[in-house]
Amino acid sequence: MSQYMLLVYEEEVEQAEQAERETVTPTLLELHASLREAGLLVGVQRLRTVESATSVRVRDGQTEITDGPFAVTKEVLAGYYILDCADLDEALKQAARLPMAGWGTVEVRPVVSADEWVEVVRQAGVDVPDEAVNDLA
């Protein structure tokens, strides 16, 4: 099984519209239970509003800290799922089950395993110990 991250992007809306969106919670609970029962769900979290975000960039050795997200966009990262799926097709099928796909965007990305990460680093000529896998997971 490979891991896929489903990144849920939504436009932040007024409180009344957000309250309407919350009505899908029973559907989400059923979805989460079915993903768990199928052995697919590794993790799921909802994120706080973009006002609570802080972005960090380092340029020319200088750290820049900015309140809010770095990207200027209407849709913001609202939460994520990590699923263990047989392949991309299964991950896309599961992403389409998310009610948020009806008003937002669900980006599906493969997750790089710790073993693969170490291999990529070594191919780049960096000497890392085998135990590094434990620190990258």
XYZ file of N, CA and C in Angstrom:
411
model
N 0.835 -1.186 0.000
C 0.000 0.000 0.000
C 0.879 1.249 0.000
N 0.462 2.256 -0.714
C 1.130 3.549 -0.725
C 0.283 4.536 0.050
N 0.939 5.543 0.593
C 0.189 6.575 1.297
C -0.049 7.760 0.373
N -1.242 8.316 0.475
C -1.632 9.497 -0.278
C -2.181 10.528 0.693
N -1.808 11.787 0.479
C -2.356 12.872 1.287
C -3.430 13.566 0.465
N -4.580 13.715 1.062
C -5.682 14.445 0.447
C -5.736 15.799 1.137
N -5.360 16.846 0.420
C -5.346 18.204 0.956
C -6.668 18.878 0.576
N -7.406 19.302 1.576
C -8.731 19.882 1.352
C -8.607 21.407 1.367
N -8.936 22.026 0.241
C -8.913 23.486 0.125
C -10.345 23.995 0.025
N -10.638 25.034 0.780
C -11.961 25.644 0.760
C -11.814 27.155 0.802
N -12.798 27.825 0.268
C -12.860 29.280 0.434
C -13.434 29.548 1.819
N -12.765 30.414 2.569
C -13.318 30.772 3.877
C -14.551 31.625 3.651
N -15.614 31.310 4.399
C -16.902 31.960 4.190
C -17.412 32.542 5.504
N -18.481 33.323 5.394
C -19.099 33.917 6.575
C -19.658 32.821 7.485
N -19.900 33.183 8.728
C -20.323 32.231 9.749
C -21.595 31.471 9.353
N -22.559 32.133 8.752
C -23.816 31.481 8.376
C -23.580 30.381 7.341
N -22.768 30.688 6.329
C -22.478 29.682 5.300
C -21.636 28.547 5.885
N -20.711 28.867 6.800
C -19.903 27.834 7.441
C -20.796 26.915 8.267
N -21.784 27.490 8.952
C -22.720 26.679 9.732
C -23.485 25.709 8.829
N -23.821 26.182 7.620
C -24.500 25.314 6.657
C -23.576 24.171 6.230
N -22.305 24.474 6.031
C -21.335 23.436 5.661
C -21.189 22.384 6.764
N -21.315 22.827 8.008
C -21.149 21.902 9.130
C -22.204 20.807 9.128
N -23.289 21.014 8.402
C -24.349 19.998 8.375
C -23.892 18.704 7.720
N -22.740 18.693 7.043
C -22.215 17.454 6.444
C -21.478 16.598 7.477
N -21.380 17.058 8.712
C -20.618 16.322 9.730
C -21.074 14.866 9.882
N -22.376 14.576 9.933
C -22.761 13.156 10.013
C -22.232 12.337 8.825
N -22.212 12.929 7.640
C -21.665 12.251 6.463
C -20.170 12.006 6.640
N -19.465 13.009 7.184
C -18.029 12.846 7.433
C -17.771 11.748 8.453
N -18.577 11.685 9.497
C -18.399 10.647 10.513
C -18.569 9.262 9.902
N -19.573 9.099 9.044
C -19.777 7.822 8.348
C -18.604 7.516 7.425
N -18.146 8.532 6.691
C -17.021 8.363 5.783
C -15.771 7.951 6.551
N -15.470 8.650 7.637
C -14.288 8.335 8.431
C -14.368 6.908 8.971
N -15.543 6.522 9.451
C -15.721 5.163 9.974
C -15.483 4.128 8.870
N -16.001 4.386 7.671
C -15.826 3.415 6.588
C -14.373 3.351 6.119
N -13.691 4.494 6.091
C -12.272 4.492 5.724
C -11.450 3.750 6.775
N -11.803 3.948 8.058
C -11.114 3.258 9.147
C -11.347 1.745 9.050
N -12.594 1.350 8.857
C -12.941 -0.070 8.743
C -12.243 -0.732 7.568
N -12.051 0.014 6.481
C -11.367 -0.521 5.296
C -9.846 -0.523 5.462
N -9.358 0.026 6.580
C -7.919 0.068 6.819
C -7.195 1.117 5.995
N -7.932 2.101 5.492
C -7.344 3.137 4.638
C -6.926 4.379 5.399
N -7.657 4.740 6.460
C -7.438 6.017 7.141
C -6.245 5.940 8.086
N -5.223 6.745 7.789
C -4.047 6.863 8.649
C -4.225 8.050 9.582
N -4.732 9.156 9.066
C -4.938 10.348 9.877
C -5.820 11.347 9.156
N -6.502 12.167 9.957
C -7.333 13.232 9.411
C -7.353 14.362 10.434
N -7.214 15.577 9.984
C -7.258 16.744 10.876
C -7.887 17.906 10.144
N -8.605 18.695 10.896
C -9.155 19.951 10.404
C -8.217 21.048 10.885
N -8.008 22.049 10.080
C -7.131 23.154 10.457
C -7.946 24.364 10.899
N -7.339 25.172 11.742
C -7.978 26.424 12.162
C -7.977 27.401 10.987
N -8.661 28.527 11.151
C -8.793 29.497 10.060
C -7.429 30.079 9.676
N -7.389 30.661 8.495
C -6.156 31.215 7.951
C -5.612 32.356 8.815
N -6.486 33.014 9.582
C -6.009 34.093 10.455
C -5.022 33.582 11.499
N -5.091 32.296 11.831
C -4.185 31.735 12.837
C -2.875 31.246 12.232
N -2.742 31.309 10.909
C -1.546 30.804 10.233
C -0.374 31.778 10.355
N 0.808 31.214 10.367
C 2.044 31.989 10.302
C 2.931 31.317 9.271
N 3.479 32.086 8.345
C 4.351 31.544 7.311
C 5.796 31.901 7.614
N 6.677 30.942 7.371
C 8.112 31.142 7.605
C 8.851 30.919 6.288
N 9.713 31.864 5.943
C 10.586 31.765 4.766
C 11.981 32.163 5.197
N 12.971 31.510 4.630
C 14.357 31.911 4.867
C 14.950 32.238 3.505
N 15.414 33.464 3.369
C 16.015 33.937 2.118
C 17.338 34.614 2.455
N 18.380 34.185 1.776
C 19.715 34.750 2.004
C 20.079 34.720 3.490
N 19.711 33.633 4.159
C 20.064 33.469 5.564
C 19.193 34.239 6.538
N 18.250 34.995 6.029
C 17.362 35.797 6.884
C 15.996 35.115 6.994
N 15.518 34.972 8.210
C 14.204 34.372 8.438
C 13.135 35.448 8.366
N 12.125 35.191 7.536
C 10.983 36.095 7.410
C 9.766 35.386 7.986
N 9.104 36.024 8.928
C 7.895 35.462 9.517
C 6.743 36.395 9.181
N 5.684 35.818 8.578
C 4.546 36.599 8.126
C 3.278 36.018 8.726
N 2.431 36.864 9.260
C 1.137 36.400 9.733
C 0.290 36.014 8.537
N -0.391 34.890 8.651
C -1.265 34.425 7.582
C -0.523 33.536 6.604
N -1.257 33.030 5.614
C -0.641 32.156 4.612
C 0.230 32.971 3.663
N 1.196 32.302 3.045
C 2.057 33.017 2.105
C 1.340 33.255 0.787
N 0.609 32.245 0.318
C -0.065 32.361 -0.973
C -1.298 33.251 -0.846
N -1.519 34.063 -1.858
C -2.718 34.886 -1.903
C -3.709 34.156 -2.802
N -4.755 33.633 -2.195
C -5.719 32.835 -2.925
C -7.048 32.858 -2.189
N -8.122 32.562 -2.884
C -9.426 32.501 -2.226
C -9.558 31.213 -1.426
N -9.088 30.102 -1.982
C -9.165 28.834 -1.278
C -7.927 28.662 -0.406
N -8.143 28.188 0.805
C -7.044 27.963 1.737
C -7.077 26.515 2.201
N -5.939 26.023 2.652
C -5.861 24.664 3.161
C -6.701 24.568 4.423
N -7.712 23.722 4.395
C -8.655 23.604 5.504
C -8.417 22.348 6.335
N -7.770 21.349 5.761
C -7.517 20.111 6.477
C -6.878 19.095 5.565
N -6.629 17.920 6.126
C -5.993 16.883 5.329
C -6.380 15.502 5.820
N -6.222 14.548 4.931
C -6.373 13.126 5.232
C -5.092 12.449 4.772
N -4.656 11.440 5.482
C -3.600 10.563 4.980
C -4.216 9.184 4.898
N -4.228 8.630 3.694
C -4.830 7.329 3.441
C -3.781 6.353 2.922
N -3.916 5.100 3.306
C -3.138 4.000 2.732
C -3.989 3.410 1.627
N -3.600 3.621 0.381
C -4.390 3.138 -0.751
C -3.535 2.241 -1.637
N -4.194 1.360 -2.358
C -3.486 0.454 -3.263
C -2.786 1.227 -4.376
N -3.445 2.301 -4.844
C -2.881 3.070 -5.949
C -3.579 4.431 -6.035
N -3.132 5.241 -6.991
C -3.697 6.574 -7.166
C -5.190 6.515 -7.477
N -5.609 5.548 -8.281
C -7.026 5.447 -8.626
C -7.896 5.297 -7.376
N -7.443 4.469 -6.429
C -8.207 4.303 -5.196
C -8.217 5.599 -4.382
N -7.069 6.286 -4.325
C -6.994 7.549 -3.594
C -7.939 8.589 -4.202
N -8.002 8.645 -5.528
C -8.902 9.590 -6.200
C -10.364 9.238 -5.931
N -10.666 7.957 -5.913
C -12.025 7.502 -5.616
C -12.432 7.946 -4.210
N -11.525 7.796 -3.257
C -11.830 8.191 -1.882
C -11.954 9.716 -1.768
N -11.104 10.445 -2.478
C -11.167 11.915 -2.448
C -12.515 12.409 -2.962
N -13.047 11.738 -3.965
C -14.332 12.141 -4.531
C -15.478 11.923 -3.547
N -15.264 11.100 -2.523
C -16.295 10.855 -1.508
C -16.405 11.999 -0.502
N -15.393 12.863 -0.436
C -15.408 13.952 0.536
C -16.444 14.996 0.135
N -17.370 15.331 1.032
C -18.384 16.332 0.691
C -17.771 17.679 0.324
N -16.599 17.989 0.896
C -15.950 19.277 0.637
C -15.549 19.437 -0.829
N -15.441 18.334 -1.551
C -15.122 18.421 -2.978
C -16.238 19.125 -3.740
N -17.428 19.208 -3.123
C -18.560 19.883 -3.754
C -18.465 21.392 -3.728
N -17.693 21.945 -2.803
C -17.559 23.410 -2.744
C -16.102 23.852 -2.714
N -15.198 22.924 -2.546
C -13.775 23.257 -2.493
C -12.994 22.402 -3.464
N -11.734 22.180 -3.158
C -10.845 21.373 -3.986
C -10.140 20.375 -3.087
N -10.009 19.151 -3.552
C -9.241 18.142 -2.833
C -8.056 17.755 -3.714
N -6.878 18.126 -3.266
C -5.643 17.795 -3.985
C -5.125 16.464 -3.442
N -4.796 15.539 -4.323
C -4.301 14.225 -3.919
C -2.825 14.144 -4.301
N -1.991 13.832 -3.303
C -0.544 13.743 -3.544
C 0.023 12.501 -2.894
N 0.895 11.785 -3.606
C 1.588 10.656 -2.977
C 2.519 11.174 -1.881
N 2.634 10.397 -0.806
C 3.527 10.724 0.301
C 4.835 9.962 0.078
N 5.948 10.618 0.289
C 7.257 9.977 0.171
C 7.529 9.229 1.473
N 7.766 7.926 1.372
C 8.064 7.141 2.565
C 9.436 7.539 3.101
N 9.679 7.248 4.370
C 10.979 7.570 4.979
C 12.109 6.837 4.264
N 11.886 5.578 3.899
C 12.916 4.815 3.176
C 13.251 5.462 1.840
N 12.224 5.871 1.117
C 12.433 6.522 -0.180
C 13.140 7.860 -0.001
N 12.795 8.600 1.048
C 13.409 9.889 1.335
C 14.906 9.712 1.552
N 15.276 8.732 2.365
C 16.700 8.466 2.617
C 17.414 8.111 1.313
N 16.771 7.300 0.480
C 17.383 6.902 -0.796
C 17.614 8.110 -1.703
N 16.641 9.010 -1.774
C 16.776 10.219 -2.596
C 17.943 11.069 -2.093
N 18.041 11.207 -0.768
C 19.121 11.992 -0.168
C 20.478 11.367 -0.501
N 20.560 10.051 -0.390
C 21.819 9.352 -0.700
C 22.184 9.490 -2.167
N 21.185 9.425 -3.046
C 21.448 9.596 -4.484
C 21.972 10.997 -4.779
N 21.621 11.947 -3.920
C 22.117 13.314 -4.085
C 23.517 13.481 -3.508
N 24.079 12.372 -2.983
C 25.446 12.418 -2.482
C 25.578 12.757 -1.010
N 24.470 12.777 -0.282
C 24.511 13.091 1.140
C 24.648 11.785 1.917
N 25.616 11.748 2.835
C 25.847 10.559 3.655
C 24.961 10.626 4.892
N 23.958 9.742 4.964
C 23.088 9.680 6.128
C 23.072 8.246 6.643
N 23.011 8.089 7.974
C 22.997 6.734 8.537
C 21.667 6.041 8.305
N 21.670 4.725 8.379
C 20.438 3.959 8.210
C 19.362 4.365 9.211
N 19.772 4.765 10.416
C 18.820 5.154 11.450
C 18.049 6.419 11.087
N 18.512 7.142 10.078
C 17.831 8.375 9.660
C 16.371 8.103 9.290
N 16.091 6.871 8.860
C 14.715 6.510 8.505
C 13.781 6.771 9.680
N 14.235 6.480 10.882
C 13.401 6.683 12.068
C 13.108 8.152 12.331
N 14.024 9.028 11.954
C 13.848 10.456 12.204
C 13.054 11.153 11.108
N 12.883 10.485 9.973
C 12.129 11.071 8.870
C 10.679 10.594 8.835
N 10.353 9.623 9.659
C 9.003 9.049 9.646
C 8.073 9.844 10.562
